Coordinates of C-alpha atoms in Angstrom, one line a residue:
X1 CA 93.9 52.9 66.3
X2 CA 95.6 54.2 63.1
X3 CA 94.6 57.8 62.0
X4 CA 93.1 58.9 59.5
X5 CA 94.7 60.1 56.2
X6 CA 93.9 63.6 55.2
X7 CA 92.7 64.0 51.2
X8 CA 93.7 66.0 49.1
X9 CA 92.4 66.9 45.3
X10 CA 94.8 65.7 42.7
X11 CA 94.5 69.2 41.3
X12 CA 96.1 70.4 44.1
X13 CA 99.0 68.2 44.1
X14 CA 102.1 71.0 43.9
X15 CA 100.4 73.1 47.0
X16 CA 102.2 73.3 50.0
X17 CA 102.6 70.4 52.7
X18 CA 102.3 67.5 49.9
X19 CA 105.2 64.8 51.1
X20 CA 106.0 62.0 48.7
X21 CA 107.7 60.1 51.1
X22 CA 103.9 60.0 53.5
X23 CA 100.8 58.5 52.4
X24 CA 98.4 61.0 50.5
X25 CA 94.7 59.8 49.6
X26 CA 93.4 61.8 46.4
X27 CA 89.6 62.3 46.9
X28 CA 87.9 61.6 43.5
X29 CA 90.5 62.3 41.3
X30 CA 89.8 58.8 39.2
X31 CA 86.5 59.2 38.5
X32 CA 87.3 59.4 34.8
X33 CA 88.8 56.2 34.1
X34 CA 86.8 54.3 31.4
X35 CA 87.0 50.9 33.7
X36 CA 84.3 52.2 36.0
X37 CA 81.8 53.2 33.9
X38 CA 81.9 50.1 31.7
X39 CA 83.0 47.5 33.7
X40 CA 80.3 47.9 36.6
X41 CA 76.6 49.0 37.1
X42 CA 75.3 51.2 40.0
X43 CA 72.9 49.0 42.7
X44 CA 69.6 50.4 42.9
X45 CA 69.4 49.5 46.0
X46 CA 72.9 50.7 47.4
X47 CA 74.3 53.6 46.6
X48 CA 77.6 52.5 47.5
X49 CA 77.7 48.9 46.1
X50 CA 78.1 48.2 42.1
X51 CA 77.3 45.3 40.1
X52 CA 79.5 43.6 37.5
X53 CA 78.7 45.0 34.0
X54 CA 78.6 41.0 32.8
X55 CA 77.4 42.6 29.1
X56 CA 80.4 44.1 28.7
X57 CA 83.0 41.9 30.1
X58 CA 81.5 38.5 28.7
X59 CA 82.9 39.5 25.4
X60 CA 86.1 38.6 27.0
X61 CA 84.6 35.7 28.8
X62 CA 87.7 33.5 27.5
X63 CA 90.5 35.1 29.0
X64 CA 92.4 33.1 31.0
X65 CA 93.4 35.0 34.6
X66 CA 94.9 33.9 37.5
X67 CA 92.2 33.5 40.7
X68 CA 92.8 32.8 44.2
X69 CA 89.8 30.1 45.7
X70 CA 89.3 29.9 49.4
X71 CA 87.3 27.8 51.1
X72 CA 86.1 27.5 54.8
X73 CA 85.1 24.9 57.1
X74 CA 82.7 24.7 60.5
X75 CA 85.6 21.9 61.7
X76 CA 88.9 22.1 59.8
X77 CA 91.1 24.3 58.5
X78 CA 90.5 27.0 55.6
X79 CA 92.0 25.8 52.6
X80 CA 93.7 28.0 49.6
X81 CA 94.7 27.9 46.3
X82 CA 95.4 29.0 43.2
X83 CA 94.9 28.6 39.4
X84 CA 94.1 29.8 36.1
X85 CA 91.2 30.0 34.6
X86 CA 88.7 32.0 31.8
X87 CA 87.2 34.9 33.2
X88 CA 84.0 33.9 32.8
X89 CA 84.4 31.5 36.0
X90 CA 85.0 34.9 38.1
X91 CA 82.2 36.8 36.5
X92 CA 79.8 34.1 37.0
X93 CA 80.5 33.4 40.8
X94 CA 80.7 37.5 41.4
X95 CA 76.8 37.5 39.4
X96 CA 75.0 34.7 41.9
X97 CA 74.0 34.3 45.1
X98 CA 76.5 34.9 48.0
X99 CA 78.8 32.1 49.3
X100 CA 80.4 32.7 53.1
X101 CA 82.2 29.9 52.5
X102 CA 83.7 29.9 49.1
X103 CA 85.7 33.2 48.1
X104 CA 87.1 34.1 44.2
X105 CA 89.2 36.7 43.7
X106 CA 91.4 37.6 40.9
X107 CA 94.5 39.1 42.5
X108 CA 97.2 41.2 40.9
X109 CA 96.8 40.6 37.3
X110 CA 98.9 42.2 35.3
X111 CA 97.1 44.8 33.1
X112 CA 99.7 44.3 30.4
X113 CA 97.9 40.7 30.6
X114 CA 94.1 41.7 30.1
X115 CA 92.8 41.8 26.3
X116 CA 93.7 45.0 24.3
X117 CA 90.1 46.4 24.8
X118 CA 90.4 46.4 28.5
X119 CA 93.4 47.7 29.1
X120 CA 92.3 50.8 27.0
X121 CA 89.8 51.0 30.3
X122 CA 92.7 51.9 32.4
X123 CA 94.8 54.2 31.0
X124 CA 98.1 54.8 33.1
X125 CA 96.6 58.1 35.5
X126 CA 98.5 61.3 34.4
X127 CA 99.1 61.9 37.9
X128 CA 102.0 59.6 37.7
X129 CA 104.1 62.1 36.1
X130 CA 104.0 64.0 38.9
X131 CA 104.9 61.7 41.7
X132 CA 107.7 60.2 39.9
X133 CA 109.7 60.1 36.8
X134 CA 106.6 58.3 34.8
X135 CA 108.5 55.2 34.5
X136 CA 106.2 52.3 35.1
X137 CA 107.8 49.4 37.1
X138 CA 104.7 46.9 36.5
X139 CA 101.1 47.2 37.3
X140 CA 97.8 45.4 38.2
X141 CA 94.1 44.8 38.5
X142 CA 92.2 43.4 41.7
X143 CA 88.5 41.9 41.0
X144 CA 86.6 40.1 43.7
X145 CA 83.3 39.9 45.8
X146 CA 84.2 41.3 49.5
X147 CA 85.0 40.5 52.0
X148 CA 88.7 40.6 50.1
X149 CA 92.0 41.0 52.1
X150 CA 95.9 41.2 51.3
X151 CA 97.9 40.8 54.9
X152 CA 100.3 43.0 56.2
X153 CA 103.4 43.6 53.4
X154 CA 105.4 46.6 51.4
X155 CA 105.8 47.0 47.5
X156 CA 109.3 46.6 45.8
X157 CA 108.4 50.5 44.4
X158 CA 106.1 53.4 45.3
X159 CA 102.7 52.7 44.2
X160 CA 99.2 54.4 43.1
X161 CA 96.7 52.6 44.1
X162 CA 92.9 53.6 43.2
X163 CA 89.5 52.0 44.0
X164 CA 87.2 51.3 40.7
X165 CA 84.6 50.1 42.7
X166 CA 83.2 49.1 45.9
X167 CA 85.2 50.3 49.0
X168 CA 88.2 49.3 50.3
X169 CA 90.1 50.2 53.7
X170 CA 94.1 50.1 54.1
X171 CA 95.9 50.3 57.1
X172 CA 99.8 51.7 56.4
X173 CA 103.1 51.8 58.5
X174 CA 106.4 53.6 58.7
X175 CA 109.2 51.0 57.4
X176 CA 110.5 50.4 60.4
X177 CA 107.1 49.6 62.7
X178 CA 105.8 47.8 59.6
X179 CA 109.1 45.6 59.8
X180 CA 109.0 45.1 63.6
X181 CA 104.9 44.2 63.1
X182 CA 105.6 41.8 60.8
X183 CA 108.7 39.9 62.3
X184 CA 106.6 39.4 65.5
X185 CA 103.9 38.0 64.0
X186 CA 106.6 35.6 61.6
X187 CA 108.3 34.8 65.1
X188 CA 104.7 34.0 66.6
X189 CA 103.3 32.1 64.0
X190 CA 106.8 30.1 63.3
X191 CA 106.7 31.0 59.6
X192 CA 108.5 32.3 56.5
X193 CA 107.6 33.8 53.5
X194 CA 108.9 37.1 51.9
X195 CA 107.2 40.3 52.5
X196 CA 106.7 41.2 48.9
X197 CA 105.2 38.6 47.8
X198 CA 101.9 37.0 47.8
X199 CA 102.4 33.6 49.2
X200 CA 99.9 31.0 50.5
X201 CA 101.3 31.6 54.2
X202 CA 99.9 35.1 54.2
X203 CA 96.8 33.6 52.9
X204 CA 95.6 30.5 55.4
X205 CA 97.1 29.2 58.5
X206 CA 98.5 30.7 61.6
X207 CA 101.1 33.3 59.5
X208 CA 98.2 35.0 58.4
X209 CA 96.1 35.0 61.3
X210 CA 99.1 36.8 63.3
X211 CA 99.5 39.5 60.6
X212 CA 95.9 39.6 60.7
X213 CA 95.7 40.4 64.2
X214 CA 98.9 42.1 63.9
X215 CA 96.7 44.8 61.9
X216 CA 93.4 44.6 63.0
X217 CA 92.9 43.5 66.2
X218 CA 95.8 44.8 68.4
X219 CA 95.4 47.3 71.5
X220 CA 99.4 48.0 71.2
X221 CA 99.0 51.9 71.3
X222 CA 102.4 51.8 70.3
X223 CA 102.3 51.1 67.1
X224 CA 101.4 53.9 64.9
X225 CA 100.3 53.5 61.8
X226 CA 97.3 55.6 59.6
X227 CA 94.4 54.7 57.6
X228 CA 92.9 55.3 54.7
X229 CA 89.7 54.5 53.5
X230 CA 88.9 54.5 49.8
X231 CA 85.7 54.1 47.7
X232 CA 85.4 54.8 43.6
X233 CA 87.3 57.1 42.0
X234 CA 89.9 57.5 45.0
X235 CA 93.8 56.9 44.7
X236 CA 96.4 56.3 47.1
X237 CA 99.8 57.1 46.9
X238 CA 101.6 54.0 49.2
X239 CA 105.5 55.9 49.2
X240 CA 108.4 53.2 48.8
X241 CA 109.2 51.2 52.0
X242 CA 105.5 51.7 53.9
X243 CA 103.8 48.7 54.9
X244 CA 100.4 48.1 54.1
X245 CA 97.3 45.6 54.8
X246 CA 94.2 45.6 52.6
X247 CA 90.8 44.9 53.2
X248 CA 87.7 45.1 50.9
X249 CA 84.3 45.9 52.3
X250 CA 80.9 46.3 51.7
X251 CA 78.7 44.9 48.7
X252 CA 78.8 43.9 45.4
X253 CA 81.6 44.3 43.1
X254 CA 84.8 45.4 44.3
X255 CA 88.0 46.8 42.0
X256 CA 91.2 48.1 42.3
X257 CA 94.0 48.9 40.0
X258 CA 97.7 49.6 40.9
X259 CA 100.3 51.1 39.4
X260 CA 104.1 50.4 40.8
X261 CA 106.4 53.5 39.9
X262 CA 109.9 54.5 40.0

């Protein structure tokens, strides 16, 4: 079972024992990004789920994004793709009813991509001029209905990544266990695919199901790995090289935005 991260303020980022090259969660030092507050409501039922603010972000109802649809079946495969569409087509299936077997999610959008209004939302966090040189290699927004999941993989650069809303647990590696982890389950499944990107074999189909259980589900005390768990207002720094799997949890909206730094 992977460890837990220990969090640190993002106030205190210069104190002693901070390592960029290990994975450091920074406790509710987001809280203040403009996306949160006006793109999603608090539950009054929950106090950890949000709603989707669909006042707000139906004035940009027309904005084409990219969404990943994935459907289930009681007898056949699951079945994946992906397509662009207005926004509008998100926001409405994350506003109704639940559907188990039908999941949209608009994955790594590029925030240089969303209308001028919301990208004022999510300024670039000033704490990137501390863990690197401030150059920004690209960067991205994550919208969806959990349960949510990005298998097992590692990012080209060193990335912040920090919840907007909802909750979202991330299991990390060490290059080299995260490489081993994922060439056994490649070998076991008979696949391909590049670990950087997001194809449809990490998606559906026996490639994901072994980098699922990979993750998830294996007993193998030897593999050491940590975990961190993030709800809103939390950032993780993912150093260059570490593997990672994603999964969102709990209710209601959930939102994350990256930022991929050199």
């Amino acid at each position: 079972m992977p460890v837990s991260i220990e969090a640190r303020q993002s106030r205190n980022f210069a104190c002693a024992g901070f390592d960029a090259n290990k994975p450091t969660i920074f406790k509710k030092s987001f809280t203040s990004l403009p996306a949160i507050s006006k793109w999603f409501t608090p539950s009054t039922t929950n106090s950890q789920a949000y709603g989707i603010n669909t006042s707000y972000l139906e004035q940009h109802a027309s904005s084409t994004v990219p969404l990943e649809l994935t459907r289930s079946f009681p007898n056949a495969p699951p079945t994946f793709e992906r397509f662009e569409a207005p926004i509008s087509l998100l926001l409405a299936h994350m506003s109704g009813p639940p559907t188990p077997n039908l999941h949209m999610y608009l994955a790594q959008h590029s925030l240089a991509d969303l209308p001028a209004v919301l990208q004022a939302d999510l300024p670039t966090p000033a704490l990137l001029t501390k863990l690197g040189r401030g150059d920004i290699y690209a960067s991205s927004v994550w919208l969806g209905r959990p349960p949510t999941r990005t298998p097992l993989h590692r990012d080209p650069n060193p990335n912040l990544f920090v919840q907007l809303a909802g909750q979202k647990v991330i299991r990390l590696f060490r290059p080299e266990i995260g490489r081993a982890l994922y060439e056994r389950a490649k070998l076991r499944a008979g696949g391909g695919g590049r670990a950087n990107m997001r194809g449809e074999e990490m998606m559906v189909g026996d490639e994901m199901q072994a980098l699922e259980e990979a993750v998830w589900d294996s007993q193998d005390e030897a593999v050491e790995g940590v975990e961190a768990q993030l709800s809103v207002g939390d950032g993780l720094h993912i150093p260059l090289g570490w593997w990672h799997a994603v999964r969102g949890t709990g209710e209601g909206a959930n939102c994350s935005a990256n930022w991929w730094f050199r």
